[in-house]
XYZ file of C-alpha atoms in Angstrom:
770
model
C 0.951 12.651 14.479
C -2.267 10.735 14.851
C -1.974 7.091 15.767
C -2.405 4.606 12.961
C -2.976 1.667 15.279
C -6.071 -0.302 14.419
C -9.174 1.653 15.357
C -12.188 -0.167 16.834
C -14.822 -1.038 14.254
C -18.186 0.693 14.315
C -20.658 -0.435 16.951
C -23.351 -3.042 16.356
C -26.012 -0.301 16.440
C -24.128 1.773 13.879
C -23.739 -1.216 11.569
C -27.429 -2.098 11.842
C -28.489 1.472 11.068
C -26.081 1.628 8.131
C -27.424 -1.649 6.741
C -31.037 -0.513 7.233
C -30.485 2.729 5.321
C -28.489 0.957 2.624
C -31.194 -1.674 2.207
C -33.773 1.067 1.707
C -31.680 2.545 -1.108
C -31.221 -0.914 -2.577
C -34.992 -1.503 -2.713
C -35.493 1.710 -4.680
C -32.652 0.770 -7.059
C -34.053 -2.768 -7.439
C -37.413 -1.391 -8.562
C -35.704 0.279 -11.535
C -34.174 -3.020 -12.659
C -37.216 -5.302 -12.542
C -39.138 -5.334 -15.828
C -42.785 -6.384 -16.045
C -41.700 -9.648 -17.662
C -39.320 -10.474 -14.801
C -41.949 -9.484 -12.210
C -44.506 -11.870 -13.720
C -42.027 -14.759 -13.823
C -40.938 -14.153 -10.225
C -44.556 -14.014 -9.082
C -45.134 -17.467 -10.572
C -42.003 -18.945 -8.963
C -42.861 -17.396 -5.596
C -46.521 -18.580 -5.931
C -48.051 -15.141 -5.374
C -51.882 -15.036 -5.598
C -53.592 -13.773 -8.753
C -54.958 -10.781 -6.819
C -51.388 -9.548 -6.349
C -50.774 -9.897 -10.090
C -53.853 -7.738 -10.715
C -52.496 -5.058 -8.359
C -49.220 -5.007 -10.265
C -51.016 -4.657 -13.597
C -53.156 -1.804 -12.255
C -50.083 0.169 -11.205
C -49.732 3.302 -13.329
C -46.099 2.569 -14.297
C -43.676 -0.327 -14.511
C -41.741 1.239 -11.663
C -44.880 1.379 -9.548
C -45.515 -2.309 -10.155
C -41.887 -3.066 -9.412
C -42.121 -1.259 -6.067
C -45.125 -3.399 -5.141
C -43.077 -6.480 -6.076
C -40.117 -5.344 -3.978
C -42.300 -4.741 -0.930
C -44.015 -8.131 -1.322
C -40.619 -9.924 -1.588
C -39.524 -8.174 1.609
C -42.733 -9.209 3.390
C -42.229 -12.817 2.321
C -38.541 -12.827 3.383
C -37.317 -13.342 -0.173
C -35.105 -10.295 0.229
C -33.669 -9.089 3.530
C -30.998 -6.603 4.621
C -28.465 -9.422 4.984
C -29.542 -11.886 2.309
C -31.029 -11.742 -1.203
C -29.825 -15.180 -2.268
C -33.365 -16.467 -2.922
C -34.002 -13.661 -5.404
C -30.623 -14.176 -7.096
C -31.126 -17.929 -7.407
C -34.600 -17.425 -8.871
C -33.353 -14.935 -11.453
C -30.599 -17.358 -12.492
C -33.065 -20.237 -12.678
C -35.290 -18.210 -15.030
C -32.322 -17.395 -17.290
C -31.812 -13.798 -16.155
C -28.155 -14.206 -15.170
C -27.293 -10.681 -16.308
C -30.063 -9.182 -14.180
C -28.982 -11.335 -11.225
C -25.438 -9.976 -11.530
C -26.763 -6.401 -11.745
C -28.981 -6.894 -8.673
C -26.075 -8.460 -6.790
C -23.900 -5.452 -7.596
C -26.599 -3.018 -6.440
C -26.987 -4.911 -3.177
C -23.254 -4.774 -2.554
C -22.962 -1.079 -3.448
C -25.832 0.030 -1.212
C -25.454 -2.280 1.797
C -21.848 -3.458 1.696
C -23.107 -7.000 2.417
C -21.914 -9.897 0.350
C -25.025 -12.066 0.437
C -24.417 -15.732 1.251
C -24.851 -18.308 -1.480
C -27.942 -20.501 -1.333
C -27.287 -24.182 -1.927
C -30.831 -25.471 -2.025
C -31.348 -24.490 -5.685
C -28.102 -26.079 -6.824
C -28.275 -29.627 -8.189
C -27.128 -31.999 -5.414
C -23.809 -32.765 -7.127
C -23.023 -29.055 -7.612
C -23.996 -28.255 -4.024
C -21.668 -30.978 -2.753
C -18.822 -29.644 -4.890
C -19.429 -26.100 -3.652
C -19.289 -27.225 -0.026
C -16.129 -29.228 -0.737
C -14.596 -26.218 -2.484
C -15.243 -23.917 0.471
C -14.060 -26.460 3.043
C -10.808 -27.131 1.193
C -10.117 -23.444 0.590
C -10.368 -22.926 4.348
C -8.088 -25.901 5.027
C -5.442 -24.518 2.681
C -5.940 -21.000 4.042
C -5.144 -22.271 7.519
C -1.777 -23.552 6.331
C -1.011 -20.064 5.013
C -1.908 -17.897 7.987
C -0.531 -20.252 10.656
C 3.104 -20.057 9.496
C 4.244 -16.515 10.297
C 7.997 -16.288 11.029
C 8.988 -12.818 12.308
C 12.636 -13.964 12.527
C 13.675 -16.302 9.684
C 16.042 -18.548 11.648
C 13.546 -19.241 14.464
C 11.799 -22.122 12.759
C 10.428 -23.835 15.848
C 8.188 -20.914 16.825
C 5.527 -20.134 14.223
C 2.728 -17.650 14.790
C -0.831 -17.419 13.546
C -1.277 -14.139 11.713
C -3.980 -13.080 14.170
C -1.403 -13.280 16.992
C 0.960 -10.788 15.354
C -1.260 -8.659 13.114
C -1.471 -4.998 14.050
C -3.417 -2.626 11.851
C -0.943 -0.465 9.957
C -1.701 3.093 8.936
C -3.947 3.161 5.881
C -5.226 5.811 3.491
C -7.648 5.643 0.598
C -7.703 7.764 -2.525
C -10.740 10.025 -2.661
C -12.673 11.395 -5.619
C -10.351 14.424 -5.804
C -7.224 12.281 -6.144
C -6.123 13.059 -2.583
C -5.604 10.626 0.271
C -7.804 10.274 3.348
C -7.163 8.263 6.489
C -8.831 4.864 6.676
C -9.205 3.840 10.309
C -9.516 0.078 9.769
C -9.006 -2.555 7.118
C -12.707 -3.318 7.617
C -13.392 -0.316 5.382
C -11.305 -1.399 2.391
C -14.287 -2.023 0.115
C -16.752 0.367 1.729
C -14.685 3.413 0.662
C -14.702 2.360 -3.002
C -16.396 5.184 -4.898
C -16.222 3.923 -8.479
C -17.965 1.135 -10.328
C -14.919 -1.135 -10.375
C -14.868 -4.213 -8.144
C -11.075 -3.994 -7.945
C -9.084 -2.541 -5.055
C -5.318 -1.985 -5.120
C -3.464 -2.156 -1.794
C -0.108 -0.495 -2.289
C 2.814 0.183 -0.016
C 6.586 0.340 0.184
C 8.626 -2.829 0.776
C 8.051 -4.343 4.204
C 4.882 -2.337 4.892
C 2.712 -5.369 5.640
C 0.827 -5.977 2.391
C 1.133 -9.763 2.497
C 0.454 -9.886 6.238
C -2.743 -7.928 5.688
C -3.745 -10.367 2.947
C -3.255 -13.284 5.356
C -5.347 -11.511 8.013
C -8.215 -11.320 5.519
C -7.821 -15.043 4.859
C -7.922 -15.634 8.630
C -11.106 -13.590 9.008
C -12.860 -15.570 6.279
C -11.682 -19.017 7.358
C -12.644 -18.368 10.977
C -15.843 -16.461 10.188
C -14.836 -13.500 12.363
C -18.240 -12.075 13.164
C -17.591 -8.340 12.853
C -15.225 -8.543 9.885
C -16.679 -7.783 6.437
C -14.168 -10.286 5.060
C -16.056 -13.137 6.688
C -19.028 -12.440 4.400
C -17.898 -13.557 0.919
C -19.128 -17.007 -0.083
C -15.640 -17.776 -1.337
C -12.276 -16.150 -0.618
C -9.214 -17.223 -2.583
C -5.679 -15.978 -1.935
C -3.058 -16.492 -4.642
C 0.572 -15.364 -4.453
C 1.423 -14.023 -7.896
C 5.072 -14.885 -7.389
C 4.079 -18.507 -8.038
C 1.947 -17.946 -11.123
C 4.473 -17.328 -13.889
C 3.316 -19.035 -17.086
C -0.023 -20.058 -15.542
C -2.638 -19.987 -18.288
C -5.844 -19.748 -16.241
C -7.094 -18.794 -12.811
C -8.883 -22.138 -12.508
C -5.573 -23.974 -12.836
C -3.901 -21.562 -10.393
C -6.632 -22.171 -7.804
C -6.494 -25.931 -8.267
C -2.719 -25.995 -7.992
C -2.077 -23.534 -5.178
C -5.328 -22.988 -3.237
C -6.616 -26.554 -2.838
C -5.109 -29.668 -1.232
C -3.068 -31.939 -3.465
C -5.548 -34.807 -3.040
C -8.656 -32.724 -3.707
C -11.382 -34.504 -5.661
C -12.122 -31.283 -7.533
C -10.756 -30.990 -11.052
C -9.850 -27.838 -12.910
C -13.159 -27.777 -14.798
C -15.031 -28.061 -11.452
C -13.201 -24.984 -10.178
C -14.023 -23.098 -13.356
C -17.728 -23.872 -13.019
C -17.819 -22.925 -9.344
C -16.097 -19.543 -9.668
C -18.327 -18.603 -12.608
C -21.518 -18.950 -10.560
C -23.227 -15.740 -9.535
C -22.004 -15.788 -5.942
C -19.879 -13.483 -3.846
C -16.226 -14.230 -4.506
C -13.195 -12.304 -3.320
C -9.864 -13.127 -4.948
C -6.697 -11.742 -3.379
C -3.756 -11.438 -5.759
C -0.765 -10.931 -3.470
C 2.568 -9.408 -4.544
C 1.884 -8.158 -8.070
C 5.361 -6.598 -8.020
C 6.752 -10.166 -7.951
C 4.488 -11.478 -10.727
C 6.727 -12.896 -13.490
C 4.163 -12.157 -16.229
C 3.367 -8.565 -15.271
C 4.835 -7.262 -18.548
C 3.226 -9.949 -20.676
C 0.515 -8.796 -23.072
C -1.495 -11.990 -22.659
C -2.216 -13.401 -19.194
C -5.326 -14.090 -17.165
C -4.401 -11.623 -14.408
C -4.327 -8.783 -16.946
C -7.701 -9.866 -18.349
C -9.229 -9.863 -14.858
C -7.783 -6.433 -14.027
C -9.171 -5.098 -17.311
C -12.524 -6.625 -16.285
C -12.743 -8.735 -19.418
C -13.414 -11.916 -17.426
C -14.874 -12.702 -13.972
C -16.539 -9.302 -13.789
C -18.720 -10.499 -10.900
C -15.678 -11.229 -8.724
C -14.199 -8.756 -6.226
C -10.439 -8.420 -6.652
C -7.958 -7.183 -4.068
C -4.429 -6.826 -5.401
C -1.355 -6.002 -3.305
C 1.741 -4.439 -4.811
C 4.584 -2.041 -4.171
C 3.695 1.605 -4.783
C 6.213 1.720 -7.629
C 4.497 -1.162 -9.456
C 0.849 -0.255 -10.043
C -0.631 -2.291 -12.939
C -1.184 -0.331 -16.152
C -4.330 -2.330 -16.889
C -6.467 -0.834 -14.113
C -9.221 1.674 -14.857
C -9.593 5.126 -13.349
C -12.452 3.723 -11.239
C -10.194 1.232 -9.469
C -9.991 1.801 -5.723
C -6.613 2.593 -4.189
C -5.563 1.906 -0.599
C -2.119 2.948 0.604
C -0.342 1.462 3.633
C 1.627 4.050 5.600
C 3.290 1.774 8.144
C 3.715 1.814 11.920
C 3.653 4.883 14.104
C 4.830 4.790 17.730
C 1.486 3.553 19.063
C 1.270 0.690 16.551
C 4.888 -0.267 17.218
C 4.248 -0.462 20.961
C 1.085 -2.477 20.389
C 3.039 -4.979 18.292
C 5.744 -5.339 20.930
C 3.159 -6.076 23.617
C 1.062 -8.414 21.474
C 3.720 -10.437 19.655
C 7.017 -10.077 21.531
C 6.925 -9.445 25.286
C 3.394 -10.087 26.472
C 2.788 -8.470 29.873
C 6.484 -8.001 30.708
C 6.465 -4.215 31.139
C 10.222 -3.997 31.731
C 10.912 -5.812 28.466
C 8.441 -3.560 26.634
C 10.165 -0.395 27.811
C 13.612 -1.787 27.025
C 12.664 -2.393 23.398
C 10.778 0.896 22.957
C 13.733 2.798 24.404
C 15.866 1.539 21.523
C 13.480 3.127 19.022
C 13.223 6.393 20.968
C 16.981 6.904 21.381
C 17.504 7.088 17.629
C 14.805 8.875 15.569
C 16.346 7.554 12.344
C 15.936 3.993 13.600
C 12.329 4.836 14.455
C 11.723 6.090 10.913
C 13.345 3.009 9.377
C 11.055 0.912 11.538
C 8.011 2.682 10.149
C 8.156 -0.374 7.886
C 6.404 -3.089 9.942
C 8.774 -5.792 8.657
C 11.810 -3.918 9.999
C 10.009 -3.014 13.211
C 9.003 -6.621 13.888
C 12.457 -8.037 13.136
C 14.209 -5.457 15.303
C 11.763 -5.915 18.203
C 12.157 -9.698 18.266
C 15.959 -9.508 18.017
C 16.153 -6.763 20.673
C 14.141 -8.992 22.991
C 16.721 -11.772 22.566
C 19.979 -9.804 22.569
C 21.509 -6.321 22.798
C 21.001 -4.432 19.577
C 22.886 -1.335 18.401
C 20.877 1.881 18.334
C 23.463 4.012 16.484
C 22.059 2.900 13.123
C 22.089 5.727 10.570
C 20.869 4.104 7.347
C 18.754 1.285 5.955
C 21.935 -0.438 4.748
C 23.377 -0.444 8.268
C 20.096 -1.750 9.633
C 19.718 -4.560 7.115
C 23.387 -5.472 7.249
C 23.124 -5.912 10.993
C 20.062 -8.128 10.566
C 21.985 -10.359 8.150
C 24.935 -10.506 10.558
C 22.615 -11.520 13.416
C 21.217 -14.361 11.311
C 24.665 -15.721 10.477
C 25.953 -15.269 14.040
C 23.025 -17.268 15.338
C 23.877 -20.162 12.990
C 27.564 -20.003 13.911
C 26.873 -19.897 17.647
C 24.561 -22.873 17.324
C 27.227 -24.886 15.491
C 30.122 -23.875 17.771
C 28.105 -24.959 20.816
C 28.070 -28.456 19.349
C 31.889 -28.393 19.050
C 31.930 -28.265 15.226
C 34.072 -25.993 13.046
C 32.405 -22.810 11.846
C 35.068 -21.834 9.300
C 32.967 -22.875 6.298
C 30.020 -20.916 7.685
C 32.095 -17.763 7.893
C 33.348 -18.287 4.353
C 29.859 -18.707 2.927
C 28.543 -15.761 4.946
C 31.142 -13.436 3.411
C 31.513 -14.952 -0.074
C 28.292 -15.133 -2.046
C 29.021 -13.849 -5.563
C 27.004 -16.632 -7.222
C 23.945 -15.802 -5.114
C 24.449 -12.083 -5.820
C 24.396 -12.647 -9.566
C 21.444 -15.003 -9.414
C 19.428 -12.486 -7.335
C 20.317 -9.594 -9.641
C 19.383 -11.475 -12.802
C 16.112 -12.596 -11.224
C 15.119 -9.007 -10.409
C 16.218 -7.419 -13.673
C 15.333 -10.120 -16.185
C 12.485 -9.754 -18.665
C 10.406 -12.062 -16.465
C 11.009 -11.414 -12.788
C 11.300 -15.000 -11.546
C 11.780 -15.130 -7.771
C 11.100 -18.839 -7.244
C 13.646 -21.446 -8.316
C 13.615 -25.200 -8.734
C 15.575 -26.555 -5.770
C 17.713 -28.944 -7.834
C 18.806 -26.226 -10.255
C 19.415 -23.791 -7.404
C 21.730 -26.220 -5.588
C 23.560 -26.932 -8.822
C 24.302 -23.192 -9.168
C 25.357 -22.500 -5.560
C 26.572 -25.778 -4.099
C 24.879 -27.929 -1.475
C 26.827 -26.665 1.579
C 26.142 -23.039 0.687
C 22.481 -23.792 0.014
C 22.000 -25.663 3.296
C 23.556 -22.826 5.318
C 21.319 -20.160 3.814
C 18.238 -22.295 4.377
C 19.264 -22.941 7.997
C 19.926 -19.244 8.534
C 16.472 -18.475 7.125
C 17.532 -16.230 4.246
C 16.296 -18.870 1.826
C 12.985 -20.686 2.281
C 11.944 -24.047 0.866
C 8.407 -24.662 -0.369
C 6.725 -27.784 -1.668
C 4.443 -27.301 -4.645
C 2.919 -29.629 -7.152
C 2.410 -29.149 -10.839
C -0.682 -30.405 -12.610
C 0.193 -31.006 -16.231
C -2.794 -31.542 -18.509
C -3.796 -35.193 -18.420
C -1.049 -36.146 -16.007
C -0.810 -36.930 -12.307
C 0.223 -34.021 -10.064
C 3.979 -34.034 -9.442
C 5.340 -32.798 -6.124
C 8.513 -30.732 -6.336
C 10.596 -28.513 -4.086
C 11.229 -24.893 -4.900
C 13.248 -22.226 -3.116
C 12.785 -18.484 -2.659
C 14.119 -15.687 -0.491
C 12.448 -15.126 2.895
C 11.385 -11.702 1.602
C 12.036 -9.866 -1.640
C 14.188 -7.379 0.308
C 16.712 -10.160 0.943
C 16.889 -10.792 -2.781
C 17.502 -7.065 -3.298
C 20.251 -7.079 -0.645
C 22.318 -9.672 -2.482
C 21.513 -8.181 -5.893
C 23.034 -4.907 -4.635
C 26.440 -6.598 -4.254
C 26.346 -7.600 -7.926
C 25.179 -4.131 -8.979
C 28.050 -2.392 -7.201
C 30.521 -4.848 -8.740
C 29.250 -3.975 -12.224
C 29.204 -0.230 -11.529
C 32.839 -0.230 -10.426
C 33.943 -2.369 -13.337
C 31.801 -1.178 -16.242
C 30.504 2.393 -16.034
C 29.050 2.277 -19.560
C 27.158 -0.884 -18.577
C 25.429 0.963 -15.747
C 24.427 3.828 -18.039
C 22.878 1.431 -20.557
C 21.274 -0.595 -17.761
C 19.466 2.399 -16.207
C 18.250 3.621 -19.624
C 15.769 0.760 -19.767
C 14.520 0.650 -16.173
C 13.030 2.906 -13.543
C 15.513 2.753 -10.635
C 12.643 3.289 -8.209
C 11.307 -0.155 -9.195
C 14.507 -1.519 -7.658
C 14.956 1.203 -5.060
C 16.443 -1.013 -2.370
C 18.955 -2.567 -4.772
C 20.271 0.929 -5.492
C 20.086 2.130 -1.888
C 21.836 -0.948 -0.515
C 24.500 -0.598 -3.219
C 25.242 2.980 -2.106
C 25.611 1.885 1.496
C 27.747 -1.169 0.729
C 30.465 0.653 -1.201
C 31.127 4.383 -0.885
C 33.067 4.943 -4.114
C 30.695 2.888 -6.214
C 27.718 4.346 -4.346
C 28.721 7.892 -5.256
C 28.706 6.890 -8.926
C 25.258 5.377 -8.499
C 23.876 8.588 -6.943
C 25.369 10.713 -9.721
C 23.854 8.567 -12.462
C 20.489 8.161 -10.728
C 20.209 11.936 -10.346
C 20.355 12.324 -14.128
C 17.240 10.232 -14.571
C 13.929 12.026 -15.053
C 12.594 12.972 -11.594
C 15.705 11.341 -10.159
C 16.492 13.992 -7.544
C 14.128 12.638 -4.873
C 15.395 9.098 -5.292
C 18.977 10.365 -5.259
C 18.293 11.775 -1.780
C 17.515 8.316 -0.423
C 20.604 6.876 -2.089
C 22.868 9.695 -0.902
C 21.861 9.257 2.733
C 23.062 5.651 2.551
C 26.600 6.973 1.953
C 28.664 7.451 5.092
C 29.073 11.076 6.072
C 32.842 10.702 6.166
C 33.135 9.582 2.539
C 35.352 11.860 0.478
C 32.766 12.956 -2.059
C 29.570 13.155 -0.012
C 29.540 16.968 -0.256
C 30.008 16.786 -4.015
C 27.027 14.464 -4.153
C 24.945 16.784 -1.945
C 25.915 19.804 -4.064
C 24.689 18.067 -7.192
C 21.371 17.047 -5.634
C 20.419 20.436 -4.138
C 21.204 22.214 -7.400
C 17.875 20.784 -8.614
C 14.374 21.174 -7.173
C 13.890 19.282 -3.876
C 10.313 18.201 -3.155
C 8.879 17.071 0.170
C 5.492 15.485 -0.532
C 2.798 14.679 1.994
C 2.752 11.047 0.873
C 6.502 10.579 1.256
C 7.476 8.199 4.027
C 8.894 9.721 7.203
C 12.229 8.145 6.286
C 12.289 9.918 2.919
C 11.201 13.198 4.499
C 13.807 12.937 7.265
C 16.496 11.967 4.741
C 15.608 14.995 2.603
C 15.740 17.338 5.613
C 19.100 15.866 6.684
C 20.522 16.464 3.237
C 19.220 20.067 3.164
C 20.700 20.759 6.606
C 24.038 19.312 5.485
C 24.043 21.608 2.455
C 23.160 24.646 4.586
C 25.865 23.873 7.177
C 28.520 23.674 4.432
C 27.346 26.876 2.682
C 26.135 24.973 -0.380
C 23.408 26.920 -2.259
C 20.008 25.163 -2.253
C 18.216 26.003 -5.478
C 14.545 25.354 -4.592
C 12.500 23.489 -1.988
C 8.875 22.602 -2.719
C 6.516 21.568 0.090
C 3.667 19.749 -1.655
C 0.684 19.321 0.688
C 3.208 18.613 3.451
C 3.222 21.975 5.300
C 1.270 21.855 8.563
C 2.215 24.828 10.756
C 5.062 26.962 12.089
C 6.693 26.506 15.479
C 6.421 30.012 17.004
C 9.492 29.560 19.215
C 12.243 27.982 17.103
C 10.605 28.887 13.748
C 10.943 25.615 11.856
C 8.197 24.708 9.403
C 6.285 21.764 10.883
C 5.221 19.093 8.403
C 2.100 16.942 8.633
C 4.365 14.001 9.449
C 5.482 15.804 12.623
C 9.002 16.404 11.287
C 10.405 19.934 11.150
C 12.229 21.812 8.405
C 14.591 24.286 10.128
C 15.541 27.645 8.553
C 18.101 27.038 5.804
C 20.637 29.835 5.412
C 21.482 28.955 1.793
C 17.924 28.365 0.508
C 17.176 30.473 -2.564
C 13.534 29.627 -3.345
C 10.706 28.194 -1.204
C 7.417 27.047 -2.774
C 4.469 25.960 -0.600
C 1.558 24.090 -2.171
C -1.031 23.796 0.579
C -3.985 21.459 0.466
C -6.480 22.954 -2.044
C -8.943 25.242 -0.292
C -6.789 25.880 2.774
C -7.089 29.213 4.570
C -3.806 30.239 6.180
C -4.210 31.938 9.554
C -2.561 35.201 10.545
C -0.249 33.373 12.985
C 0.765 30.856 10.308
C 1.370 33.616 7.749
C 3.426 35.662 10.210
C 5.413 32.552 11.168
C 6.197 31.763 7.526
C 7.394 35.332 6.923
C 9.600 35.162 10.017
C 10.944 31.806 8.785
C 11.763 33.442 5.453
C 13.724 36.179 7.246
C 15.967 33.459 8.754
C 16.835 32.133 5.270
C 19.453 34.762 4.422
C 19.855 33.904 0.720
C 16.121 33.545 -0.020
C 15.142 35.253 -3.264
C 11.629 33.955 -3.874
C 8.702 32.784 -1.721
C 5.615 31.322 -3.430
C 2.198 30.092 -2.208
C -0.279 28.021 -4.204
C -3.912 26.851 -3.696
C -4.493 28.714 -0.438
C -6.127 31.844 0.914
C -3.670 34.122 2.671
C -4.950 36.463 5.410
C -5.243 40.207 4.902
C -2.340 42.166 6.365
C -1.975 45.949 6.423
C 1.826 45.820 6.447
C 4.680 43.403 5.768
C 8.210 43.154 7.248
C 10.649 45.517 5.501
C 13.247 42.762 5.602
C 11.291 41.000 2.836
C 11.794 43.856 0.358
C 14.508 41.858 -1.419
C 12.391 38.690 -1.574
C 9.944 38.163 -4.423
C 6.695 36.961 -2.804
C 4.098 35.403 -5.125
C 0.622 34.143 -4.200
C -1.685 32.071 -6.423
C -4.999 31.253 -4.725
C -5.701 29.112 -7.797
C -4.008 28.615 -11.117
C -4.067 31.475 -13.632
C -4.442 34.176 -10.950
C -1.210 35.462 -9.455
C -0.434 38.270 -7.033
C 3.002 39.721 -6.271
C 3.939 41.596 -3.132
C 5.237 45.008 -4.195
C 6.002 47.790 -1.722
C 3.943 46.071 0.943
C 0.829 45.665 -1.263
C -0.526 42.749 -3.311
C -0.592 43.483 -7.049
C -2.334 41.393 -9.721
C 0.367 40.258 -12.136
C -1.936 40.386 -15.190
C -3.852 43.610 -14.656
C -1.329 45.417 -12.470
C -4.156 46.454 -10.135
C -3.504 46.772 -6.410
C -5.581 44.392 -4.267
C -7.752 46.600 -2.062
C -9.500 45.380 1.077
C -12.822 45.327 -0.759
C -11.348 43.356 -3.659
C -9.760 40.989 -1.150
C -13.148 40.337 0.484
C -14.593 39.520 -2.956
C -11.652 37.177 -3.552
C -12.401 35.381 -0.263
C -15.995 34.739 -1.363
C -14.874 33.553 -4.786
C -12.185 31.323 -3.262
C -14.644 29.601 -0.918
C -17.111 29.038 -3.746
C -14.497 27.556 -6.085
C -13.046 25.342 -3.378
C -16.324 24.427 -1.674
C -15.986 20.694 -2.354
C -12.417 20.383 -1.052
C -11.847 18.503 2.223
C -10.386 21.613 3.863
C -13.425 23.778 3.151
C -15.787 20.959 4.131
C -14.049 20.797 7.523
C -14.228 24.593 7.884
C -17.993 24.576 7.293
C -18.489 21.645 9.699
C -16.562 23.480 12.447
C -18.629 26.648 11.945
C -21.852 24.649 12.224
């Protein structure tokens, strides 16, 4: 599998050439926007001679005059490849704010540059406020990115995000709805194809969404020269977890993005962010936003582009929690986690330094257990495990996410107990609180499942619910984190108060799982009614942890989850949390494989491996597997051992009890003779196979087929609505009944390539032939 470690950005020469070409396109686009009226007004402001005005008037068309104007502005330095602020300021000054916004958008679309704001045309008071605003945003940003804690209980060693950040694997959604690799976070906005200024960064829990957001803040605050995120005039990062009930973005910025003693008032912020300048707002953790289901909130209005349409928005969220308000033009970026190269890079950069022996010791732990490696595809898990493995011996026999996370929690508590016992104090109360936490379980569960997901609590109320000793322990351990915030009530002085939250939402889900399993075991009807109103995947780790924490209750969870619409895939993840020795694991497996099992290209390696494990378990115990669908995930066939190799690098071995195999290739793919032969040989190894189907691909011509496939129905659909069945060693059109001759096949090849000409696969084929 290709490395997803951060790729080097393009060279200086490449960037300059890209900007030059983009600026040329911008000049042409600008000439279509400038009316004769605007040209005349600009000429007066720029003090152009009357002879130039005559030349413009003599031009045969408005566009011709506009081109003369564009060239003159370039000659005079009023527009340049890296700055058009003088033109924008002049348009605003003349009252053409709408045109200024349109020109700004064109400049961004064609060059990718976010032109710097010009202060000289601002009134002195406004210019001073703008400079204060930027300075204070950078001060506050520094307090955000300089407090990274890879291990919660190590409070005396904080990292700057730039010291631990490693580029995770990233993909962007293309115009066909597929996903393409994005080599660097530098390209987040440059790959946007639509007209929307909004980009969604999605990923599974622990995949580094918030860390990426902090890296962007770092780039802007420190003006990292080659980062595109150093270019906005203003960058604002807001954690949506904190914004429940907040009525405006101006208040949110004043309260959470500026120092408490800032001289700027809310109305100042509102004026500044409404100026026609380049602003990037990062909304972090939409999946934790308390008002996400509210019909009336400022975040929804921004996402629907009803307000602040000139502002670039970057929103991070879990893949299961994409806002409904976004348009089809909204850009989508997906984080795919750490591969082996990225994991090693992190260990060297953030954990061991140049200690090669320590590096190899940690990496060996990942390599011994492939399941552990897949779990640590999530950067959060990878970082925590690497730091702990550097400090102490860690188990490598981990078989599930529940085992992994449970061990992390145990390490945290052991550290606190060891620290206390070294001082000669009793640790009995610590052990009690570590093992007895029903009040915290209930509080976490209600926070995640309530109408408003509120994951920040007032410290006083929190202590009242849990008790001071319990609270202090969990803060010391690092599971709970204290924050100081201040509330600005209208017309009142800002009040400082302490709030508390979990170190990460996954910790909240861990304790909520204890409460869920308690309810499942006690009230089965409650669980049925509970899951009627929610999508379990929104709380996937609550359900998965619950299955791993209690086998009997977990089996009930899997059974009920499987009954949900499209619940089979999620049931796989839950089932693999059950211990293999549990009495009803085979009953659970039997129920899951009786439905269609899909392995998608965008599934995490952990989900793919879990699915393969479950299929192998069914095959070993002679349990019939109804149907397996490989959706864009098939890569090749291993010619020696005959497993199907997936794009993730994992292998699907022959399954003796598989009854139906369906392969959806990437649209436009042409299967080679070796691949086709390998698939047929794979099918021969699946003794109970009754049906083999291929979609969206071109199969190679073969004069004969293995006789052993006579009892297998083979169906091929190069595109929808055209199906061929293999009968007596020949392809037959299912509609017309005609046999596919070699001549007809050659015509089909031509037609296939024409219909699929704009697919990525065919584009690559043509590029290779050239």
